[in-house]
Amino acid sequence: MAARGAVMALAALLCAARGASGAAGFIKSPLSQKKLTEDSVELHCEAVGNPIPEIQWWFEGAEPNETATQLWDGAWQDRVTINATYKQHSTSTISVANLTLNDSGTYECRASNDPDRNHLSKSPKVKWIRSQANVIVLERPTISVSQEVTDGLNVVISCNISGAPTAIKGHYWMKGDSKIQSDDTSENSTSYMIEKVDHDSSGEYYCFFETSPLAKGIVFVKVEPHVVPYKKSEHGNEGDTGVLTCKSASYPPVTHWSWFKVVDGLQPIVNGSEERFFIKSEGNKTELRILRMDMEKDPGKYMCNATNEVGYGSAVMELRVRSRLAALWPFLGIVAEVLVLVTIIFIYEKRRKPDEIPEDDDGGSAPLKSNATNHKDKNVRQRNAN
């Protein structure tokens, strides 16, 4: 692998050198592929040169007497698509959709930057360089699958193949982008068990037979919409815009959404009504916007309803509308508490002042005089003793 990578790197350097010197050279060539009828194929080609070379695509069928013909965007009843860019170098991709057996053959990428490459009478000095890929289209095998499933427990879905293009080397099952089961047996059939059919297990299940090329079938597991509100309860202020949202994650996709207000039954809400109610629905999601919410009219319960080919589902949520002053009530409550507390303190201080005793009252001087007298008598007694 290291040697191969070194060779590819060397080839790229050589091509780049050719591009710097002027001659066109490939830095990426198309790869041969095997495909089944009704599939699509995509081939890619890149070239360098100075000036930047033009890239063309040509096709030569598998029949002995067929000659090469140029392909263009929209050829073969619009089944051919060619996308090309010419910036630092040339890149071109050709895609052929809905393949038939007649699409088998050699697809050729041609590149040239000779000024006379497309001249009708003058031969170009440098011939077009070419890179080829073979595309082999095989008859699509017949794959019979289980009938679509809508409910049940431990439900087994299966696929059976006949006319496989090559030997079967194994099988695997996919749901979306996740592989959920695989084996390496060569049986002509494969199966998968779904424990419970609900909104989580609904979807498209693909069974693959490991042949060359891969053969696959599809089994549909369908349930009615499982509707979930974004929030069961929404709050908003008077005059603001309220938004209610519902979604459904089940398969098949929702084909129609509708909204109702629950008032003595179900009152339909029409998109654009009263120039305040607007509904926006995209696939499995819907949204109801209420402009300039009113405290008297808008609070209450609202229902979103979803419909698909299996049935319908719904969800209910509640809208609460507050006054614009609602946010001020906590602040006003704190202010009121402070005012009450200040008033109580003021009244208490006012009533307490007449009962206070002045600091220069005679009640505090008598003990000091008595102490002085006792001290004098004590000294007199001590002198008599001597």
PDB file of C-alpha atoms in Angstrom, residues 1 18 34 45 48 155 177 181 270 278 288 307 356 360:
ATOM      1  CA  MET A   1       0.000   0.000   0.000  1.00  0.00           C
ATOM      2  CA  ARG A  18       3.153  18.928 -16.987  1.00  0.00           C
ATOM      3  CA  LYS A  34     -20.920  -2.337 -11.941  1.00  0.00           C
ATOM      4  CA  CYS A  45     -12.310  13.408 -13.732  1.00  0.00           C
ATOM      5  CA  VAL A  48      -4.285  20.331 -14.882  1.00  0.00           C
ATOM      6  CA  VAL A 155     -43.452  -8.481  13.817  1.00  0.00           C
ATOM      7  CA  ASP A 177     -28.160   5.456   8.298  1.00  0.00           C
ATOM      8  CA  GLN A 181     -28.483  -6.518  11.656  1.00  0.00           C
ATOM      9  CA  VAL A 270     -57.585  29.760  10.233  1.00  0.00           C
ATOM     10  CA  PHE A 278     -50.484  32.732  11.684  1.00  0.00           C
ATOM     11  CA  LEU A 288     -48.866  28.819  15.675  1.00  0.00           C
ATOM     12  CA  THR A 307     -52.690  13.766   9.542  1.00  0.00           C
ATOM     13  CA  GLU A 356     -36.739  57.828  78.704  1.00  0.00           C
ATOM     14  CA  ASP A 360     -28.284  64.359  84.323  1.00  0.00           C
TER      15      ASP A 360
END
